[in-house]
């Protein structure tokens, strides 16, 4: 099991933004390579954002629709890669708690949360 304190280092502080009907933030994998085979909805302040409303831009290049991630169609987290999450939705300015929960091939279920303000 990977300690939550280590997983929280994936989140790039100061990256949370709200644009026109889109929430964005960045994860940067400086820990280990991993293979994501499933995801739970991302929660922001206990509000679920379904994975069918989330896209990830990898290294400002490749777009992955998280609803398409399965064991048969995994999502690779390579060490050093930057992942910009783009979520359809809105949040108000202020302090926010973001909850993540992923199912990985290597470590099973991993979950962590971060707090961010914008």
Coordinates of C-alpha atoms in Angstrom, one line a residue:
X1 CA 0.0 0.0 0.0
X2 CA 1.3 3.4 -0.9
X3 CA 1.0 6.0 1.9
X4 CA -1.5 8.8 1.4
X5 CA 1.2 11.4 2.2
X6 CA 3.2 10.1 -0.8
X7 CA 0.1 10.0 -3.1
X8 CA -0.7 13.6 -2.2
X9 CA 2.6 14.6 -3.8
X10 CA 1.0 13.8 -7.1
X11 CA -1.2 16.9 -6.9
X12 CA 0.4 20.1 -8.2
X13 CA -0.5 22.8 -5.6
X14 CA -2.0 25.9 -7.1
X15 CA -3.3 24.2 -10.2
X16 CA -7.0 24.2 -9.4
X17 CA -8.9 26.5 -11.7
X18 CA -12.5 27.2 -12.8
X19 CA -13.1 28.3 -16.3
X20 CA -16.3 28.5 -18.3
X21 CA -18.1 25.3 -17.1
X22 CA -14.8 23.5 -16.6
X23 CA -12.7 22.7 -13.6
X24 CA -9.1 21.9 -14.2
X25 CA -6.1 20.7 -12.0
X26 CA -2.9 18.9 -12.5
X27 CA -1.4 15.7 -11.2
X28 CA 2.3 15.0 -11.9
X29 CA 3.6 11.5 -11.4
X30 CA 6.9 11.8 -9.6
X31 CA 6.4 8.5 -7.7
X32 CA 6.1 5.2 -9.7
X33 CA 4.7 4.1 -13.0
X34 CA 1.3 2.6 -12.7
X35 CA -1.5 1.2 -14.8
X36 CA -5.0 2.5 -14.0
X37 CA -7.7 -0.1 -14.7
X38 CA -10.7 1.6 -13.0
X39 CA -11.7 4.8 -11.4
X40 CA -14.4 6.1 -9.0
X41 CA -16.0 9.5 -9.6
X42 CA -13.7 12.4 -8.5
X43 CA -15.3 14.2 -5.5
X44 CA -14.9 17.9 -4.9
X45 CA -16.4 19.0 -1.6
X46 CA -18.4 15.7 -1.5
X47 CA -19.9 16.4 -4.9
X48 CA -19.3 13.5 -7.3
X49 CA -18.1 14.3 -10.8
X50 CA -18.7 11.2 -12.9
X51 CA -15.9 9.9 -15.0
X52 CA -17.8 10.3 -18.2
X53 CA -17.5 14.1 -17.6
X54 CA -13.7 13.9 -17.1
X55 CA -11.0 14.1 -19.7
X56 CA -7.2 14.0 -19.0
X57 CA -4.6 15.7 -21.1
X58 CA -1.3 13.9 -20.9
X59 CA 1.8 16.1 -21.2
X60 CA -0.3 18.7 -23.1
X61 CA -0.7 16.2 -25.9
X62 CA -2.8 13.1 -25.7
X63 CA -6.5 13.3 -24.4
X64 CA -7.9 10.4 -22.5
X65 CA -11.6 10.1 -21.7
X66 CA -11.7 8.4 -18.3
X67 CA -15.0 6.7 -19.0
X68 CA -13.1 4.5 -21.5
X69 CA -10.6 3.3 -18.9
X70 CA -11.0 -0.4 -18.2
X71 CA -8.9 -3.5 -17.6
X72 CA -9.0 -4.1 -21.3
X73 CA -8.2 -0.4 -22.0
X74 CA -5.9 0.8 -19.2
X75 CA -4.5 4.3 -18.6
X76 CA -0.7 4.3 -18.1
X77 CA 0.8 6.7 -15.5
X78 CA 4.4 7.0 -16.6
X79 CA 6.9 8.5 -14.1
X80 CA 7.4 12.2 -14.9
X81 CA 4.2 12.6 -16.9
X82 CA 1.9 15.6 -16.3
X83 CA -1.9 14.9 -16.3
X84 CA -4.2 17.9 -16.7
X85 CA -7.7 16.9 -15.5
X86 CA -10.6 18.7 -17.2
X87 CA -14.0 18.2 -15.6
X88 CA -17.3 19.4 -16.9
X89 CA -18.8 21.4 -14.0
X90 CA -18.5 24.4 -11.7
X91 CA -17.2 25.1 -8.2
X92 CA -17.2 28.4 -6.3
X93 CA -14.0 30.2 -5.3
X94 CA -12.7 29.2 -1.9
X95 CA -11.2 26.1 -0.2
X96 CA -11.9 22.7 -1.7
X97 CA -11.3 19.1 -0.8
X98 CA -10.6 16.8 -3.8
X99 CA -11.0 13.0 -3.4
X100 CA -9.4 10.6 -5.8
X101 CA -9.9 6.8 -6.0
X102 CA -8.2 4.6 -8.6
X103 CA -7.9 0.9 -9.2
X104 CA -4.4 0.0 -10.3
X105 CA -3.0 -3.2 -11.8
X106 CA 0.1 -2.9 -9.6
X107 CA -1.2 -1.9 -6.1
X108 CA -4.9 -2.5 -6.2
X109 CA -7.1 0.4 -5.0
X110 CA -5.4 3.6 -4.1
X111 CA -7.2 6.6 -2.7
X112 CA -6.2 10.0 -1.4
X113 CA -7.4 13.5 -1.0
X114 CA -6.0 17.0 -1.2
X115 CA -7.1 20.5 -0.1
X116 CA -6.7 23.4 -2.5
X117 CA -7.9 27.0 -2.7
X118 CA -8.4 29.3 -5.6

